[in-house]
């Protein structure tokens, strides 16, 4: 039975706000003035920037110190992530490792895996890809066919993953594979492997997206050997693990800030002399954004208190994605006559990326299904 | 929520469950004052929560009363609870005693001039809420020396109609001499304060009604069967309700920032709430009525008690466009590079 929604009001503690100023100063110092800022987390890649963030202690913030983490709260982590996104900083190199792969290792990995990889991730040196989707398995993730067969000391992987963001530049991919043939229980018999993307017998082919960048790939596995020590968690437990991973993937501020720089540049363009329609649109978009942000802070607080906000994460992603798709569409109607090159580039980049907002990390339709389950409808 | 508020919420829900049936709301629409319901709430101190005891209230926080408004809106209570609260707050600010019974106020274009021992009040207002049932009408006057005037509703010429929600709304024209005791000097501009409290109250009420609309819609979808199964089993319905839930969750978070005193409420938080919640009404009522089918389009089903109120409340105390412009002006004044800072400082 439907029990109501669970977004508790939360305000950020003072120490989180103090951290905010520190992050702002850091970003202003580090980003070159002519850098074209993009608040879509999937865009800018800079290993150098990621390492500097690592040195500041802003990667793996919530992990225990013994694994190179910083024992800080999810609310503090929230502040750092939203500041980086809002400023349009190049964060993609370490983003997935920090957001979800590290969390997977912490939760399901062996002691040896944690000790080996978490400190490297936290230093901003070790980057991960997500290996879920396949050419014939998108939303229906349980239908994957990439398989692994048992061999001496490990497994041999065959098959292919697709849309693997950053696989051409990242070090590892947490890969969902079938370790047993499909059975009546569709969710049984899967496992997560941490695959070194530089292993022999792996081919990585870039795929161009609408803006012409090849930031995702198809990855082919032809008898790729994965040693036992690279299995994450128990073989067969892959589905449960992947569901847990999606919780981290869906709830953050990257799900409503992708178009934020378009708003900033629009405000710059209209300057001191906006039309009434421009003022009203800026007001409307701001009202949505403030509200989404409050919801996201609530989710961060739930994570902090050890809850798994599955429905809430889906809800904020769905609402946030719709919002970030609406931003460029509404702004383009009210663009002033003369605009700067920077504005046009920012807007066009956003329009070209926008179709991905409601696909990546679970489509709009899949999220609505998750919310409907939370409402008790299915 | 603190313990006190938990208790208030439980008491209000209990009273409303027992005394705010659909029959009571229907009777109010037919012109019958819901005296029993009002009396019950008043006897339990729920009409003047957050008004200082020294002024005849029952003390506590202003937010306690907003909680009452939210719960009552979920039941479509046909009472001037918001108007009474705002009027009482203004009276307390003026240092006056708050009378028992329902109160209301007129926000319009009024001016006040000294005349003999008293004052002449002239002006007009439209859509004064619940005037026929109010014991006292307050008129806040902004120009010159800010003042609060107390009038007897029966002394006023009014054209009263029922709005879309079946609640009395009156257009009034006033040209009358008031005794000095009926006019209080105000330490602040009472009109702006009144408009802001009104907008906050309506936003909170909308949130209560929207939450109730979500619950009714989910429940209806699980009960109604077509093609041999509950309509909640159809993906199209599930997705519609998911969208509805997203909107309601957003409204709840937008309204959270309002749960404070009128003096502590930030202009930005208020504008965000009235704009965002008002905007949600269109989508939510569209989906809720679609899911309810023809049954939801009847007076018999209770969905309409909420949706018709939502269609009125979103327009009262300024529509979304006004509040969006307020936010937009703040953003534009701060400039592009301060936009993010403005967003993070909104509680
Ligand atoms: C920019 C970008 C980056 C990505 N990065 C990664 C990555 O790093 N790693 C990775 O593993 N994947 C990645 N993905 C893949 C992403 O997870 C998938 O695109 C997504 O899960 C949807 O799968 P699909 O594209 O195959 O669409 P499909 O599942 O084929 O869906 C097509 C359409 O059908 C709808 N549909 C499907 N099933 C249902 C249903 N049951 N009910 C109603 N409608 C349905 C979908 O909602 C969609 O509208 C990325 C995608 C994008 C766009």
XYZ file of C-alpha atoms and ligand atoms in Angstrom:
778
model
C 0.000 0.000 0.000
C 1.189 3.484 -0.847
C 2.701 5.130 2.207
C 3.340 8.610 0.894
C 6.575 10.114 -0.328
C 9.623 10.415 1.877
C 11.478 13.631 1.159
C 12.282 15.045 4.569
C 13.271 18.719 4.779
C 16.998 19.037 5.392
C 19.332 21.991 5.540
C 23.034 21.650 4.970
C 25.188 21.923 8.105
C 27.528 24.889 8.522
C 30.682 22.886 7.927
C 29.283 21.815 4.554
C 28.720 25.459 3.694
C 32.281 26.292 4.715
C 33.489 23.558 2.409
C 31.445 25.142 -0.377
C 33.485 28.344 -0.322
C 36.676 26.338 -0.383
C 35.525 24.413 -3.460
C 34.463 27.608 -5.221
C 37.823 29.239 -4.660
C 39.607 26.144 -5.873
C 37.594 25.969 -9.102
C 38.061 29.641 -9.900
C 41.774 29.247 -9.384
C 42.094 26.098 -11.477
C 39.848 26.697 -14.497
C 41.355 28.802 -17.288
C 39.206 31.895 -18.026
C 38.574 30.818 -21.609
C 37.511 27.287 -20.652
C 34.065 26.533 -22.136
C 32.224 25.406 -19.056
C 29.714 22.603 -19.420
C 27.696 21.344 -16.481
C 26.908 18.019 -18.148
C 28.980 15.585 -16.056
C 29.613 13.459 -19.133
C 31.633 16.097 -20.968
C 34.907 17.586 -19.704
C 37.716 15.107 -19.059
C 40.959 16.157 -17.382
C 43.142 13.710 -15.506
C 45.137 16.650 -14.183
C 42.031 18.308 -12.736
C 40.851 15.012 -11.240
C 44.212 14.501 -9.546
C 44.090 17.970 -8.078
C 40.643 17.224 -6.696
C 42.023 13.997 -5.269
C 44.814 15.923 -3.593
C 42.219 18.206 -2.006
C 40.456 15.154 -0.579
C 37.355 15.589 -2.693
C 37.184 12.140 -4.250
C 36.091 9.157 -2.171
C 35.028 11.659 0.450
C 32.654 9.348 2.308
C 34.933 6.302 2.324
C 36.871 5.272 5.424
C 40.340 6.761 5.801
C 41.982 3.344 5.820
C 41.099 3.030 2.124
C 42.293 6.481 1.176
C 38.855 7.999 1.785
C 38.141 10.968 4.003
C 35.362 9.846 6.347
C 33.184 12.793 5.433
C 29.411 12.905 5.198
C 27.209 12.459 2.148
C 26.064 16.035 2.649
C 29.623 17.289 2.306
C 30.094 15.137 -0.750
C 26.871 16.559 -2.093
C 28.180 20.092 -1.790
C 31.406 19.256 -3.614
C 29.627 17.495 -6.471
C 27.080 20.229 -7.022
C 29.716 22.946 -6.942
C 31.821 21.138 -9.535
C 28.852 20.590 -11.816
C 27.443 24.091 -11.478
C 30.820 25.556 -12.325
C 31.019 23.305 -15.385
C 34.357 21.825 -14.306
C 35.891 18.861 -16.188
C 35.009 16.011 -13.864
C 34.197 13.075 -16.042
C 37.524 11.237 -15.700
C 36.959 10.260 -12.076
C 33.185 10.764 -11.869
C 31.978 7.180 -12.222
C 34.756 5.744 -10.071
C 33.909 8.205 -7.313
C 30.138 7.950 -7.629
C 29.549 4.256 -8.008
C 32.499 1.964 -8.758
C 34.297 2.813 -5.536
C 31.062 2.373 -3.617
C 30.693 -1.071 -5.187
C 34.177 -2.110 -4.119
C 33.593 -0.771 -0.649
C 30.310 -2.614 -0.293
C 31.001 -5.883 -2.110
C 34.734 -6.019 -2.833
C 37.389 -8.098 -1.065
C 39.703 -6.511 1.467
C 42.518 -6.787 -1.024
C 40.503 -5.055 -3.763
C 39.617 -2.213 -1.435
C 43.168 -1.701 -0.319
C 44.532 -1.832 -3.829
C 42.073 0.292 -5.743
C 40.197 2.656 -3.428
C 43.255 4.772 -2.531
C 44.114 5.103 -6.233
C 40.581 6.169 -7.059
C 40.587 8.679 -4.211
C 43.834 10.195 -5.504
C 42.071 10.828 -8.819
C 44.342 8.431 -10.680
C 42.176 5.442 -11.422
C 39.089 5.682 -13.607
C 36.180 3.314 -14.186
C 33.576 2.574 -16.807
C 30.145 1.039 -16.368
C 29.739 -2.247 -18.209
C 26.034 -2.907 -18.155
C 24.408 -2.255 -21.564
C 24.894 -4.553 -24.539
C 23.811 -4.277 -28.164
C 20.709 -6.363 -27.443
C 20.213 -5.426 -23.783
C 19.384 -1.874 -22.805
C 16.505 -1.323 -20.463
C 16.107 -5.063 -20.075
C 19.439 -5.463 -18.381
C 18.713 -8.986 -17.148
C 18.822 -10.186 -20.749
C 22.601 -9.673 -21.097
C 24.545 -12.324 -22.997
C 28.181 -11.485 -22.304
C 29.302 -14.655 -20.585
C 32.173 -16.025 -18.568
C 33.315 -19.607 -18.363
C 35.390 -21.060 -15.564
C 39.082 -21.686 -16.284
C 42.073 -22.349 -14.089
C 42.506 -19.367 -11.719
C 39.734 -17.277 -13.199
C 37.242 -16.788 -16.004
C 37.201 -16.312 -19.772
C 34.866 -13.564 -20.897
C 33.208 -13.392 -24.309
C 30.704 -10.924 -25.650
C 30.326 -7.205 -25.972
C 29.306 -4.138 -24.005
C 28.106 -0.922 -25.616
C 27.616 2.770 -24.794
C 30.508 2.331 -22.373
C 31.281 5.938 -21.533
C 34.976 6.735 -21.282
C 36.090 3.112 -21.854
C 38.781 4.385 -24.244
C 40.431 6.385 -21.484
C 39.479 4.599 -18.283
C 41.397 1.850 -16.519
C 38.708 -0.595 -15.447
C 35.168 -1.554 -16.227
C 32.844 -3.112 -13.693
C 31.231 -5.553 -16.054
C 28.021 -7.474 -15.571
C 28.380 -10.950 -17.078
C 26.523 -14.232 -17.091
C 28.468 -16.830 -15.145
C 25.655 -19.356 -15.457
C 23.281 -19.964 -18.351
C 19.895 -18.214 -18.151
C 17.323 -20.013 -16.019
C 13.725 -19.521 -14.921
C 14.937 -16.912 -12.429
C 16.072 -14.213 -14.860
C 18.097 -12.456 -12.189
C 20.134 -15.457 -11.145
C 23.529 -16.479 -12.490
C 25.073 -13.051 -13.099
C 28.290 -11.673 -11.640
C 30.274 -8.451 -11.618
C 33.875 -8.525 -12.812
C 36.359 -5.729 -12.581
C 37.994 -5.929 -15.988
C 41.276 -4.217 -16.774
C 40.535 -2.394 -20.019
C 44.149 -2.813 -21.126
C 43.892 -6.636 -20.984
C 44.715 -8.637 -24.072
C 41.807 -9.607 -26.380
C 39.772 -6.468 -25.651
C 38.859 -4.186 -28.562
C 37.432 -0.745 -27.858
C 35.699 1.112 -30.665
C 34.532 4.698 -30.257
C 30.979 5.654 -31.225
C 30.216 9.217 -32.255
C 27.334 10.896 -30.470
C 25.224 13.764 -31.832
C 27.786 16.399 -30.987
C 30.424 14.452 -32.889
C 32.408 13.377 -29.832
C 33.269 9.733 -29.280
C 32.819 9.616 -25.540
C 31.127 6.253 -25.535
C 32.256 2.987 -27.059
C 31.546 -0.557 -27.967
C 33.854 -2.934 -26.122
C 34.460 -6.434 -27.462
C 35.670 -9.306 -25.299
C 37.233 -12.281 -27.112
C 38.428 -14.815 -24.568
C 39.462 -12.140 -22.110
C 40.993 -13.716 -19.017
C 39.774 -12.296 -15.697
C 41.601 -13.659 -12.656
C 39.576 -14.726 -9.619
C 40.816 -11.804 -7.561
C 39.000 -9.443 -9.943
C 35.556 -10.893 -9.248
C 33.493 -8.430 -7.196
C 31.390 -10.074 -4.511
C 30.071 -13.594 -4.813
C 29.709 -15.091 -8.274
C 25.955 -15.224 -8.908
C 25.250 -12.116 -6.843
C 25.624 -9.736 -9.808
C 22.021 -8.652 -10.071
C 21.683 -7.591 -6.463
C 24.948 -5.686 -6.780
C 24.025 -3.930 -9.981
C 20.724 -2.760 -8.474
C 22.612 -1.278 -5.553
C 24.977 0.457 -7.975
C 22.084 2.079 -9.820
C 20.942 3.739 -6.581
C 24.184 5.750 -6.537
C 23.978 6.384 -10.235
C 20.550 7.995 -10.181
C 20.214 10.282 -7.214
C 22.878 12.957 -7.595
C 22.761 16.582 -8.766
C 24.116 15.574 -12.193
C 20.551 14.565 -12.967
C 19.241 18.108 -13.041
C 22.275 20.332 -13.598
C 23.294 19.257 -17.117
C 21.782 22.377 -18.674
C 22.708 24.792 -15.904
C 25.437 26.620 -17.833
C 22.873 27.450 -20.501
C 20.885 29.279 -17.845
C 23.960 31.125 -16.629
C 24.913 32.244 -20.130
C 21.309 33.236 -20.851
C 21.253 35.485 -17.788
C 24.517 36.991 -19.008
C 23.090 37.621 -22.471
C 19.924 39.370 -21.298
C 22.042 41.599 -19.067
C 20.475 44.611 -17.361
C 17.714 45.094 -19.831
C 15.696 41.906 -20.139
C 12.196 41.651 -21.564
C 9.357 40.656 -19.260
C 9.196 37.259 -20.896
C 12.908 36.684 -20.294
C 12.605 37.668 -16.637
C 9.634 35.363 -16.151
C 11.390 32.438 -17.818
C 14.497 32.938 -15.712
C 12.251 33.011 -12.657
C 10.407 29.876 -13.645
C 13.547 27.888 -14.360
C 15.077 29.073 -11.102
C 12.001 28.001 -9.122
C 12.269 24.512 -10.583
C 15.966 24.297 -9.938
C 15.752 25.419 -6.313
C 13.079 22.814 -5.702
C 14.996 20.005 -7.381
C 18.052 20.878 -5.418
C 16.153 20.670 -2.148
C 14.920 17.222 -3.108
C 18.424 16.131 -3.951
C 19.743 17.361 -0.590
C 17.037 15.263 1.066
C 18.263 12.217 -0.824
C 21.850 12.922 0.236
C 20.640 13.013 3.832
C 18.894 9.676 3.354
C 22.116 8.146 2.038
C 23.895 9.599 5.049
C 21.487 7.896 7.419
C 22.094 4.563 5.702
C 18.824 4.370 3.768
C 18.476 3.141 0.178
C 16.175 5.703 -1.424
C 15.307 3.764 -4.587
C 11.982 5.435 -5.387
C 13.202 8.867 -4.371
C 16.311 8.527 -6.555
C 14.191 7.525 -9.545
C 11.785 10.344 -8.839
C 14.415 13.021 -8.719
C 16.147 11.702 -11.826
C 12.902 11.682 -13.771
C 11.900 15.160 -12.632
C 15.448 16.487 -13.045
C 15.929 15.013 -16.518
C 12.658 16.491 -17.732
C 13.787 19.815 -16.348
C 17.191 19.763 -17.984
C 15.597 18.877 -21.298
C 13.152 21.752 -20.949
C 15.828 24.395 -20.206
C 17.394 24.756 -23.680
C 14.019 24.330 -25.388
C 12.462 27.254 -23.518
C 15.529 29.459 -23.579
C 16.015 29.192 -27.344
C 12.642 30.838 -27.868
C 13.707 33.988 -26.049
C 17.293 34.404 -27.203
C 18.144 38.069 -27.721
C 18.981 39.300 -31.225
C 22.720 39.609 -30.755
C 24.441 36.916 -28.767
C 27.983 36.009 -27.892
C 29.752 33.058 -29.415
C 30.061 31.566 -25.962
C 26.302 31.620 -25.483
C 25.602 29.996 -28.825
C 28.182 27.269 -28.249
C 26.838 26.525 -24.790
C 23.240 26.339 -26.008
C 24.025 24.230 -29.060
C 26.162 21.787 -27.113
C 23.288 21.360 -24.690
C 20.695 20.805 -27.410
C 22.905 18.161 -28.990
C 23.439 16.366 -25.680
C 19.857 16.723 -24.438
C 18.436 13.507 -25.921
C 20.868 11.543 -23.751
C 19.611 13.072 -20.490
C 16.466 10.937 -20.422
C 18.273 7.768 -21.573
C 21.541 7.381 -19.677
C 21.335 5.844 -16.226
C 17.872 4.411 -16.948
C 15.335 5.780 -19.403
C 12.404 7.980 -18.522
C 10.065 5.020 -19.023
C 12.104 2.717 -16.787
C 12.241 5.361 -14.051
C 8.505 5.915 -14.217
C 8.144 2.185 -13.755
C 10.337 2.321 -10.646
C 8.285 5.201 -9.259
C 5.052 3.345 -10.036
C 6.396 0.390 -8.054
C 7.106 2.745 -5.167
C 3.509 3.917 -5.384
C 2.362 0.312 -5.058
C 0.958 0.176 -8.587
C 3.077 -2.769 -9.684
C 8.307 18.005 12.646
C 8.515 18.451 16.428
C 6.289 16.678 18.960
C 3.926 19.604 19.230
C 3.428 19.601 15.468
C 3.016 15.843 15.377
C 0.242 16.239 17.918
C -1.389 19.083 16.027
C -1.342 17.103 12.829
C -2.924 14.078 14.492
C -5.622 16.123 16.182
C -6.496 18.033 13.026
C -6.707 14.859 10.934
C -8.928 13.219 13.507
C -11.326 16.150 13.666
C -11.436 16.451 9.895
C -12.034 12.731 9.436
C -14.939 12.887 11.853
C -16.452 16.244 10.921
C -15.419 17.169 7.375
C -17.335 14.616 5.338
C -18.229 15.236 1.736
C -21.756 16.110 2.937
C -20.383 18.932 5.065
C -18.408 20.374 2.147
C -21.385 20.023 -0.193
C -23.630 21.774 2.330
C -21.167 24.642 2.577
C -21.283 25.007 -1.180
C -25.058 25.233 -0.894
C -24.552 28.172 1.458
C -24.570 26.513 4.887
C -21.777 27.543 7.230
C -19.936 24.480 8.582
C -20.493 25.595 12.155
C -19.830 22.238 13.809
C -16.519 21.734 12.056
C -15.378 25.266 12.854
C -16.403 24.922 16.491
C -14.505 21.686 16.853
C -11.317 23.173 15.454
C -11.707 26.362 17.477
C -12.391 24.498 20.722
C -9.186 22.556 20.173
C -7.211 25.743 19.704
C -6.520 24.950 16.063
C -7.782 28.168 14.481
C -5.356 30.428 16.352
C -2.214 28.334 16.733
C 0.876 30.500 16.515
C -0.939 33.642 17.672
C 0.420 34.937 21.019
C -1.680 34.153 24.085
C -1.516 37.807 25.130
C -3.545 38.663 22.029
C -6.090 35.908 22.524
C -4.301 33.198 20.535
C -2.997 29.912 21.874
C 0.722 30.533 21.393
C 3.139 28.193 19.650
C 4.660 28.691 16.214
C 3.067 30.199 13.146
C 4.162 27.031 11.324
C 1.776 25.068 13.562
C -1.073 26.895 11.918
C 0.313 26.317 8.448
C 0.254 22.633 9.280
C -3.436 22.972 10.150
C -4.033 24.670 6.788
C -2.226 21.892 4.923
C -4.190 19.132 6.610
C -7.500 20.958 6.264
C -6.890 21.520 2.554
C -6.400 17.787 2.144
C -9.987 17.412 3.335
C -11.240 20.450 1.376
C -12.463 22.024 4.634
C -14.808 24.871 3.585
C -13.564 27.298 6.221
C -11.654 30.603 6.276
C -8.785 29.080 8.243
C -6.119 30.864 6.215
C -7.978 34.171 6.336
C -8.517 33.899 10.091
C -4.859 33.113 10.694
C -3.641 36.034 8.591
C -6.145 38.419 10.150
C -5.207 37.271 13.642
C -1.514 37.718 12.915
C -2.147 41.272 11.694
C -4.266 42.083 14.756
C -1.577 40.742 17.065
C 1.031 42.858 15.279
C -1.211 45.872 15.818
C -1.329 44.963 19.509
C -5.042 44.209 19.383
C -7.098 41.374 20.849
C -8.139 38.655 18.420
C -11.859 37.841 18.610
C -13.113 34.281 18.434
C -14.875 33.099 15.293
C -13.989 33.271 11.621
C -12.267 36.412 10.324
C -11.453 37.621 6.860
C -9.600 40.377 5.071
C -9.801 42.523 1.986
C -6.642 43.214 0.017
C -7.420 45.930 -2.468
C -7.086 49.581 -3.224
C -8.005 51.553 -0.115
C -7.210 54.920 1.378
C -7.759 56.281 4.823
C -8.203 59.921 5.927
C -8.760 61.485 9.311
C -12.329 62.734 9.595
C -13.624 64.277 12.814
C -12.835 61.916 15.696
C -12.513 58.993 13.321
C -11.364 58.026 9.838
C -12.954 57.780 6.429
C -12.079 54.564 4.598
C -12.679 54.486 0.862
C -11.773 51.941 -1.741
C -12.599 48.574 -3.192
C -11.457 44.996 -3.250
C -12.489 41.973 -5.231
C -12.652 38.299 -4.320
C -12.860 38.821 -0.568
C -13.036 35.288 0.797
C -15.830 33.974 3.032
C -17.212 37.453 3.766
C -20.786 36.313 4.544
C -19.487 33.996 7.267
C -16.860 36.259 8.826
C -17.323 38.015 12.186
C -14.852 40.753 11.317
C -13.429 42.107 8.077
C -9.945 43.568 8.215
C -8.761 46.071 5.668
C -4.996 46.685 5.582
C -4.096 50.118 4.244
C -0.607 50.724 2.918
C -0.369 54.367 1.847
C 0.604 57.139 4.283
C 0.540 55.864 7.838
C 0.120 52.076 7.496
C -3.049 51.016 9.262
C -5.374 48.147 9.897
C -9.142 48.800 9.838
C -11.761 46.603 11.464
C -15.199 46.502 9.870
C -18.398 44.664 10.514
C -19.131 42.581 7.414
C -22.844 43.269 7.656
C -22.207 47.009 7.236
C -20.688 46.561 3.823
C -22.251 46.529 0.387
C -20.933 43.459 -1.307
C -21.637 41.450 -4.422
C -21.062 37.870 -3.442
C -20.682 34.937 -5.792
C -19.362 31.426 -5.499
C -15.984 30.821 -7.047
C -15.097 27.599 -8.937
C -14.674 25.868 -5.592
C -18.151 26.882 -4.443
C -16.701 29.187 -1.798
C -18.099 32.694 -1.260
C -16.022 35.458 -2.787
C -17.215 39.073 -2.642
C -16.461 42.270 -4.481
C -16.781 45.190 -2.094
C -16.827 48.957 -2.346
C -16.286 50.886 0.860
C -16.923 54.518 1.672
C -17.485 54.767 5.383
C -16.456 56.605 8.505
C -14.835 54.412 11.154
C -14.516 55.184 14.846
C -10.946 55.741 16.024
C -11.014 52.440 17.959
C -11.617 50.556 14.708
C -8.324 51.720 13.226
C -4.884 50.629 14.445
C -1.545 51.990 13.358
C 0.728 49.265 11.966
C 4.479 48.957 12.513
C 4.902 47.496 8.992
C 3.155 47.782 5.628
C 0.224 45.485 6.348
C -0.842 45.110 2.726
C 2.423 43.625 1.493
C 2.626 41.446 4.567
C -0.908 40.308 3.961
C -0.240 39.494 0.299
C 2.836 37.498 1.276
C 1.083 35.615 4.069
C -1.790 34.955 1.699
C 0.485 33.580 -0.991
C 2.289 31.372 1.530
C -1.010 30.115 2.935
C -2.363 29.288 -0.528
C 0.853 27.480 -1.440
C 0.623 25.390 1.722
C -3.056 24.687 1.108
C -2.330 23.654 -2.478
C 0.309 21.236 -1.204
C -2.201 19.623 1.122
C -4.767 19.277 -1.641
C -2.200 18.018 -4.165
C -1.025 15.329 -1.770
C -4.605 14.255 -1.264
C -5.171 14.184 -5.036
C -2.176 11.873 -5.434
C -3.484 9.515 -2.768
C -6.998 9.477 -4.226
C -5.653 8.820 -7.706
C -3.416 5.937 -6.662
C -6.274 4.423 -4.706
C -8.754 4.819 -7.558
C -6.368 3.233 -10.062
C -6.004 0.189 -7.839
C -9.748 -0.204 -7.356
C -11.128 0.477 -10.819
C -11.058 -2.525 -13.140
C -11.334 -2.558 -16.938
C -10.407 -5.258 -19.415
C -10.459 -7.672 -16.523
C -7.787 -5.992 -14.426
C -7.182 -3.002 -12.208
C -6.311 -0.002 -14.370
C -3.194 0.428 -12.210
C -1.862 -2.527 -14.212
C -1.734 -0.488 -17.425
C 1.650 1.035 -18.068
C 0.114 4.227 -19.448
C -1.683 4.755 -16.136
C 1.406 3.879 -14.102
C 3.466 6.434 -15.975
C 0.847 9.122 -15.587
C 0.701 8.534 -11.860
C 4.494 8.509 -11.624
C 4.516 11.941 -13.243
C 1.849 13.099 -10.824
C 3.917 11.827 -7.903
C 6.991 13.704 -9.164
C 5.050 16.946 -9.212
C 3.597 16.410 -5.758
C 6.979 15.541 -4.262
C 8.432 18.715 -5.765
C 5.585 20.781 -4.328
C 6.097 19.312 -0.887
C 9.749 20.296 -0.929
C 8.915 23.744 -2.318
C 6.419 24.232 0.523
C 8.786 23.079 3.284
C 10.548 26.436 3.197
C 7.266 28.161 4.035
C 6.905 26.475 7.401
C 8.178 29.426 9.345
C 6.898 32.785 10.589
C 5.900 35.475 8.071
C 8.721 37.625 9.417
C 11.355 34.931 8.881
C 10.136 33.873 5.440
C 12.475 34.849 2.614
C 11.045 36.592 -0.441
C 12.800 34.087 -2.700
C 11.477 30.998 -0.899
C 7.955 32.379 -1.020
C 8.114 33.214 -4.707
C 9.598 29.813 -5.528
C 6.849 28.013 -3.645
C 3.888 29.927 -5.072
C 5.302 29.723 -8.606
C 6.331 26.084 -8.522
C 3.245 24.781 -6.753
C 0.877 26.879 -8.826
C 2.486 25.509 -11.963
C 2.068 21.918 -10.782
C -1.687 22.276 -10.428
C -2.262 22.175 -14.168
C -0.444 18.874 -14.744
C -1.618 17.216 -11.543
C -5.294 17.988 -12.050
C -5.052 16.965 -15.710
C -3.634 13.558 -14.794
C -5.864 12.997 -11.768
C -9.022 13.647 -13.753
C -7.830 11.508 -16.651
C -7.125 8.584 -14.322
C -10.514 8.954 -12.625
C -12.440 8.813 -15.903
C -15.995 10.119 -16.063
C -16.544 9.364 -12.389
C -13.985 12.059 -11.495
C -15.987 14.521 -13.578
C -19.013 14.183 -11.314
C -19.954 16.118 -8.225
C -20.562 12.757 -6.589
C -16.905 11.765 -6.443
C -14.808 13.741 -3.975
C -11.844 14.375 -6.302
C -13.441 17.613 -7.464
C -13.506 19.060 -3.956
C -9.703 19.219 -4.191
C -9.233 20.008 -7.872
C -11.733 22.880 -7.925
C -10.021 24.437 -4.930
C -6.629 24.034 -6.587
C -7.880 25.885 -9.661
C -8.884 28.809 -7.428
C -5.939 28.856 -5.072
C -3.322 28.978 -7.818
C -4.839 32.292 -8.953
C -5.309 33.915 -5.553
C -2.581 36.125 -4.097
C -1.025 36.404 -7.561
C -0.554 33.842 -10.277
C 2.684 32.099 -11.186
C 3.697 34.781 -13.709
C 3.880 37.377 -10.950
C 6.055 35.236 -8.706
C 8.258 34.070 -11.565
C 8.903 37.696 -12.410
C 9.839 38.362 -8.780
C 12.411 35.565 -8.877
C 13.620 36.603 -12.307
C 14.225 40.151 -11.114
C 16.332 38.894 -8.220
C 18.402 36.735 -10.570
C 18.893 39.448 -13.169
C 19.864 41.979 -10.505
C 22.512 39.603 -9.165
C 23.889 38.817 -12.612
C 24.946 35.597 -14.318
C 27.877 34.772 -12.096
C 25.806 35.090 -8.945
C 22.987 32.813 -10.136
C 24.374 29.672 -8.552
C 25.057 31.450 -5.302
C 21.463 32.671 -5.214
C 20.240 29.127 -5.733
C 22.378 27.681 -2.964
C 21.337 30.354 -0.498
C 17.635 29.532 -0.964
C 17.257 27.328 2.116
C 25.245 9.254 -23.171
C 25.013 7.860 -22.717
C 25.956 7.236 -21.943
C 25.767 5.941 -21.538
N 26.759 5.345 -20.810
C 26.624 4.046 -20.480
C 27.686 3.383 -19.811
O 28.713 3.989 -19.494
N 27.547 2.084 -19.525
C 26.419 1.387 -19.843
O 26.339 0.223 -19.526
N 25.392 1.975 -20.488
C 25.485 3.288 -20.824
N 24.454 3.918 -21.493
C 23.333 3.109 -21.931
C 22.018 3.381 -21.210
O 22.039 2.805 -19.958
C 20.921 2.827 -22.111
O 20.819 3.692 -23.223
C 19.595 2.703 -21.438
O 19.617 1.750 -20.434
C 18.499 2.346 -22.443
O 18.841 1.257 -23.234
P 18.728 1.365 -24.832
O 19.401 2.591 -25.262
O 19.169 0.075 -25.370
O 17.191 1.574 -25.121
P 16.053 0.462 -25.106
O 16.057 -0.264 -23.831
O 16.103 -0.321 -26.359
O 14.785 1.397 -25.118
C 14.287 2.074 -26.295
C 13.007 2.781 -25.861
O 12.057 1.807 -25.395
C 11.648 2.105 -24.099
N 11.417 0.881 -23.336
C 12.230 -0.173 -23.148
N 11.684 -1.066 -22.320
C 10.477 -0.561 -21.959
C 9.451 -1.001 -21.091
N 9.527 -2.138 -20.396
N 8.383 -0.212 -20.955
C 8.293 0.968 -21.646
N 9.217 1.424 -22.449
C 10.311 0.678 -22.603
C 12.789 2.895 -23.505
O 12.377 3.666 -22.407
C 13.226 3.716 -24.683
O 12.404 4.825 -24.807
C 24.617 5.226 -21.906
C 23.648 5.857 -22.683
C 23.838 7.161 -23.095
C 22.793 7.793 -23.944
